[in-house]
Short mmCIF file of C-alpha atoms in Angstrom, two decimals:
data_model
loop_
_atom_site.label_atom_id
_atom_site.label_comp_id
_atom_site.label_asym_id
_atom_site.label_seq_id
_atom_site.Cartn_x
_atom_site.Cartn_y
_atom_site.Cartn_z
CA UNK Z 12 -113.96 -129.52 -24.93
CA UNK Z 13 -111.26 -132.01 -23.97
CA UNK Z 14 -111.80 -135.28 -22.13
CA UNK Z 15 -109.21 -137.19 -20.10
CA UNK Z 16 -110.15 -140.78 -19.29
CA UNK Z 17 -108.62 -142.46 -16.24
CA UNK Z 18 -109.42 -146.05 -15.31
CA UNK Z 19 -109.45 -146.18 -11.52
CA UNK Z 20 -109.88 -148.75 -8.78
CA UNK Z 21 -110.25 -152.51 -8.65
CA UNK Z 22 -113.57 -152.35 -10.49
CA UNK Z 23 -111.95 -150.32 -13.29
CA UNK Z 24 -114.24 -147.32 -13.23
CA UNK Z 25 -113.88 -144.66 -15.88
CA UNK Z 26 -113.17 -141.30 -14.26
CA UNK Z 27 -113.50 -138.43 -16.71
CA UNK Z 28 -111.83 -135.05 -16.45
CA UNK Z 29 -113.71 -132.71 -18.77
CA UNK Z 30 -111.93 -129.43 -19.36
CA UNK Z 31 -111.99 -126.25 -21.38
CA UNK Z 32 -109.55 -123.35 -21.11
CA UNK Z 33 -107.90 -124.98 -18.07
CA UNK Z 34 -111.12 -125.23 -16.05
CA UNK Z 35 -112.32 -128.75 -15.31
CA UNK Z 36 -115.14 -130.94 -14.06
CA UNK Z 37 -114.31 -134.34 -12.57
CA UNK Z 38 -116.89 -137.03 -13.29
CA UNK Z 39 -116.96 -140.16 -11.10
CA UNK Z 40 -113.68 -140.08 -9.15
CA UNK Z 41 -114.18 -143.62 -7.89
CA UNK Z 42 -110.70 -144.34 -6.53
CA UNK Z 43 -107.01 -143.57 -7.00
CA UNK Z 44 -107.21 -139.94 -5.92
CA UNK Z 45 -103.44 -139.49 -6.28
CA UNK Z 46 -103.63 -140.60 -9.91
CA UNK Z 47 -106.44 -138.13 -10.62
CA UNK Z 48 -104.68 -135.27 -8.85
CA UNK Z 49 -101.45 -135.98 -10.72
CA UNK Z 50 -103.13 -135.62 -14.13
CA UNK Z 51 -104.86 -132.43 -13.05
CA UNK Z 52 -101.59 -130.92 -11.84
CA UNK Z 53 -99.62 -132.07 -14.89
CA UNK Z 54 -102.11 -130.36 -17.18
CA UNK Z 55 -102.33 -127.33 -14.90
CA UNK Z 56 -106.10 -127.63 -14.69
CA UNK Z 57 -108.40 -125.83 -12.27
CA UNK Z 58 -111.16 -128.20 -11.10
CA UNK Z 59 -114.47 -126.52 -10.33
CA UNK Z 60 -116.79 -129.42 -9.55
CA UNK Z 61 -117.07 -133.15 -8.84
CA UNK Z 62 -120.07 -134.86 -10.43
CA UNK Z 63 -121.15 -138.37 -9.46
CA UNK Z 64 -123.41 -140.13 -11.96
CA UNK Z 65 -124.67 -142.27 -9.07
CA UNK Z 66 -123.82 -143.06 -5.47
CA UNK Z 67 -121.97 -146.40 -5.75
CA UNK Z 68 -118.58 -146.49 -4.04
CA UNK Z 69 -116.67 -147.28 -7.22
CA UNK Z 70 -117.80 -143.92 -8.60
CA UNK Z 71 -117.52 -141.88 -5.41
CA UNK Z 72 -114.59 -143.39 -3.48
CA UNK Z 73 -112.17 -140.53 -4.15
CA UNK Z 74 -114.70 -137.75 -3.50
CA UNK Z 75 -113.23 -136.89 -0.12
CA UNK Z 76 -109.60 -136.60 -1.23
CA UNK Z 77 -110.46 -134.67 -4.40
CA UNK Z 78 -112.75 -132.30 -2.52
CA UNK Z 79 -110.04 -131.61 0.06
CA UNK Z 80 -107.29 -131.22 -2.55
CA UNK Z 81 -109.13 -128.61 -4.59
CA UNK Z 82 -111.82 -127.30 -2.22
CA UNK Z 83 -114.61 -127.94 -4.72
CA UNK Z 84 -118.25 -129.00 -4.33
CA UNK Z 85 -119.76 -132.41 -5.02
CA UNK Z 86 -122.87 -132.77 -7.18
CA UNK Z 87 -125.12 -135.83 -7.53
CA UNK Z 88 -128.64 -136.67 -8.66
CA UNK Z 89 -131.19 -135.51 -6.13
CA UNK Z 90 -132.59 -139.01 -5.58
CA UNK Z 91 -129.18 -140.57 -4.90
CA UNK Z 92 -127.99 -137.94 -2.44
CA UNK Z 93 -129.20 -139.65 0.72
CA UNK Z 94 -127.25 -142.81 -0.12
CA UNK Z 95 -123.94 -141.12 -0.90
CA UNK Z 96 -122.37 -140.96 2.55
CA UNK Z 97 -122.96 -144.66 3.32
CA UNK Z 98 -121.95 -145.98 -0.11
CA UNK Z 99 -118.44 -146.80 1.09
CA UNK Z 100 -119.85 -149.53 3.34
CA UNK Z 101 -120.66 -151.65 0.28
CA UNK Z 102 -116.98 -151.73 -0.68
CA UNK Z 103 -116.32 -154.26 2.06
CA UNK Z 104 -118.48 -156.79 0.18
CA UNK Z 105 -115.77 -156.72 -2.48
CA UNK Z 106 -112.93 -156.79 0.08
CA UNK Z 107 -112.12 -153.20 -0.89
CA UNK Z 108 -111.25 -150.41 1.54
CA UNK Z 109 -113.09 -147.24 0.48
CA UNK Z 110 -113.36 -143.81 2.04
CA UNK Z 111 -116.62 -142.25 3.12
CA UNK Z 112 -117.78 -139.52 0.77
CA UNK Z 113 -118.74 -136.12 2.14
CA UNK Z 114 -122.33 -135.02 1.78
CA UNK Z 115 -123.27 -133.68 -1.66
CA UNK Z 116 -123.24 -129.90 -1.99
CA UNK Z 117 -125.36 -129.71 -5.14
CA UNK Z 118 -128.43 -131.83 -5.93
CA UNK Z 119 -129.03 -132.27 -9.64
CA UNK Z 120 -132.34 -132.84 -11.39
CA UNK Z 121 -133.68 -133.20 -14.93
CA UNK Z 122 -132.54 -130.49 -17.36
CA UNK Z 123 -130.22 -128.79 -14.89
CA UNK Z 124 -127.23 -127.30 -16.67
CA UNK Z 125 -123.61 -127.47 -15.57
CA UNK Z 126 -121.59 -124.74 -17.25
CA UNK Z 127 -117.83 -124.51 -17.54
CA UNK Z 128 -116.51 -121.82 -19.87
CA UNK Z 129 -117.79 -122.97 -23.28
CA UNK Z 130 -119.00 -126.33 -22.01
CA UNK Z 131 -122.61 -126.98 -21.08
CA UNK Z 132 -123.59 -130.36 -19.65
CA UNK Z 133 -127.31 -131.08 -19.41
CA UNK Z 134 -128.52 -133.42 -16.68
CA UNK Z 135 -130.70 -136.32 -17.79
CA UNK Z 136 -132.31 -138.32 -15.00
CA UNK Z 137 -131.87 -142.03 -15.76
CA UNK Z 138 -133.06 -144.13 -12.82
CA UNK Z 139 -132.70 -147.89 -13.00
CA UNK Z 140 -129.13 -148.77 -12.04
CA UNK Z 141 -129.82 -146.69 -8.95
CA UNK Z 142 -132.88 -144.63 -8.14
CA UNK Z 143 -131.04 -141.37 -8.72
CA UNK Z 144 -128.68 -142.20 -11.58
CA UNK Z 145 -127.99 -139.39 -14.04
CA UNK Z 146 -126.34 -138.96 -17.42
CA UNK Z 147 -124.66 -135.79 -18.63
CA UNK Z 148 -125.20 -134.64 -22.22
CA UNK Z 149 -123.15 -132.10 -24.15
CA UNK Z 150 -125.19 -131.14 -27.19
CA UNK Z 151 -122.52 -129.09 -28.98
CA UNK Z 152 -120.03 -131.96 -29.12
CA UNK Z 153 -122.57 -134.80 -29.24
CA UNK Z 154 -121.21 -136.44 -26.09
CA UNK Z 155 -123.02 -138.38 -23.36
CA UNK Z 156 -121.51 -139.46 -20.05
CA UNK Z 157 -123.74 -142.42 -19.27
CA UNK Z 158 -122.50 -143.62 -15.89
CA UNK Z 159 -123.62 -147.20 -15.33
CA UNK Z 160 -126.83 -146.85 -17.35
CA UNK Z 161 -125.44 -147.75 -20.78
CA UNK Z 162 -122.23 -149.57 -21.71
CA UNK Z 163 -120.64 -150.80 -24.92
CA UNK Z 164 -123.06 -153.53 -26.02
CA UNK Z 165 -124.40 -153.87 -22.50
CA UNK Z 166 -126.43 -152.11 -19.80
CA UNK Z 167 -126.11 -151.43 -16.10
CA UNK Z 168 -127.13 -153.85 -13.38
CA UNK Z 169 -130.57 -153.37 -11.90
CA UNK Z 170 -130.41 -156.02 -9.15
CA UNK Z 171 -128.58 -153.87 -6.60
CA UNK Z 172 -130.28 -151.77 -3.87
CA UNK Z 173 -132.55 -149.06 -5.38
CA UNK Z 174 -132.13 -150.60 -8.85
CA UNK Z 175 -135.18 -151.29 -10.99
CA UNK Z 176 -135.41 -153.06 -14.35
CA UNK Z 177 -138.48 -151.22 -15.63
CA UNK Z 178 -136.99 -147.86 -14.75
CA UNK Z 179 -133.74 -148.79 -16.45
CA UNK Z 180 -135.54 -149.75 -19.67
CA UNK Z 181 -137.39 -146.43 -19.68
CA UNK Z 182 -134.14 -144.57 -19.09
CA UNK Z 183 -132.42 -146.40 -21.94
CA UNK Z 184 -135.25 -145.55 -24.33
CA UNK Z 185 -134.88 -141.94 -23.26
CA UNK Z 186 -131.16 -141.61 -24.00
CA UNK Z 187 -131.30 -143.73 -27.15
CA UNK Z 188 -133.36 -140.97 -28.76
CA UNK Z 189 -130.22 -138.82 -28.85
CA UNK Z 190 -128.61 -138.41 -32.26
CA UNK Z 191 -126.98 -141.50 -33.75
CA UNK Z 192 -123.50 -140.01 -33.81
CA UNK Z 193 -123.55 -139.14 -30.10
CA UNK Z 194 -120.43 -140.58 -28.46
CA UNK Z 195 -121.15 -142.41 -25.21
CA UNK Z 196 -118.56 -142.34 -22.42
CA UNK Z 197 -119.70 -145.05 -19.96
CA UNK Z 198 -118.84 -145.73 -16.34
CA UNK Z 199 -116.88 -148.85 -17.28
CA UNK Z 200 -115.36 -150.16 -20.48
CA UNK Z 201 -114.78 -148.59 -23.90
CA UNK Z 202 -116.69 -145.69 -25.37
CA UNK Z 203 -119.37 -146.29 -27.97
CA UNK Z 204 -122.03 -144.44 -29.97
CA UNK Z 205 -125.81 -144.36 -29.86
CA UNK Z 206 -125.86 -145.71 -33.42
CA UNK Z 207 -123.70 -148.69 -32.50
CA UNK Z 208 -125.81 -149.55 -29.47
CA UNK Z 209 -129.08 -149.35 -31.39
CA UNK Z 210 -127.71 -151.91 -33.85
CA UNK Z 211 -125.59 -154.13 -31.62
CA UNK Z 212 -126.70 -154.01 -27.99
CA UNK Z 213 -128.59 -157.26 -27.28
CA UNK Z 214 -130.30 -155.79 -24.22
CA UNK Z 215 -132.17 -153.07 -26.09
CA UNK Z 216 -133.25 -154.83 -29.26
#
């Protein structure tokens, strides 16, 4: 499994291109579609799926252009799906022009599996940042894509629409039971590990 990390948009979202044997999954294409497409073409990858960890515009803003470019489906947590198409409206609060995302094609729920050649990503429902936030866990490589649930020495906001502090705390406890050496690829900022967060994250002590 190989992982390409692209920092996209004004809010500096981490877009991940996860690939194996030239087939790829695009996680959180929040903006800068041309930048994402360029990397995919340079590496001669064949995207099969877009996955949004949650509906916020900074994680879904390039959905439309990526979907059109590669004719691939969009997947999102089942409880975030109804908010996806209107998420772009929130961009104007940040003086950002964002494109409306198409409707999700695939609705993900707990323990669903996304397979790509030798890669298997397991869906973990982690409400709190949004009601339908998800994380994606690859057991073989000890990797977690945490969206905006867990960051390096921080956690996601819970004061936005559909956010909930108590749900977020439960979700964090859930993912922090993964093995200590699990590498966490968050929605913003540098990667980390479960071990580091258990010892250093002030929000989960």
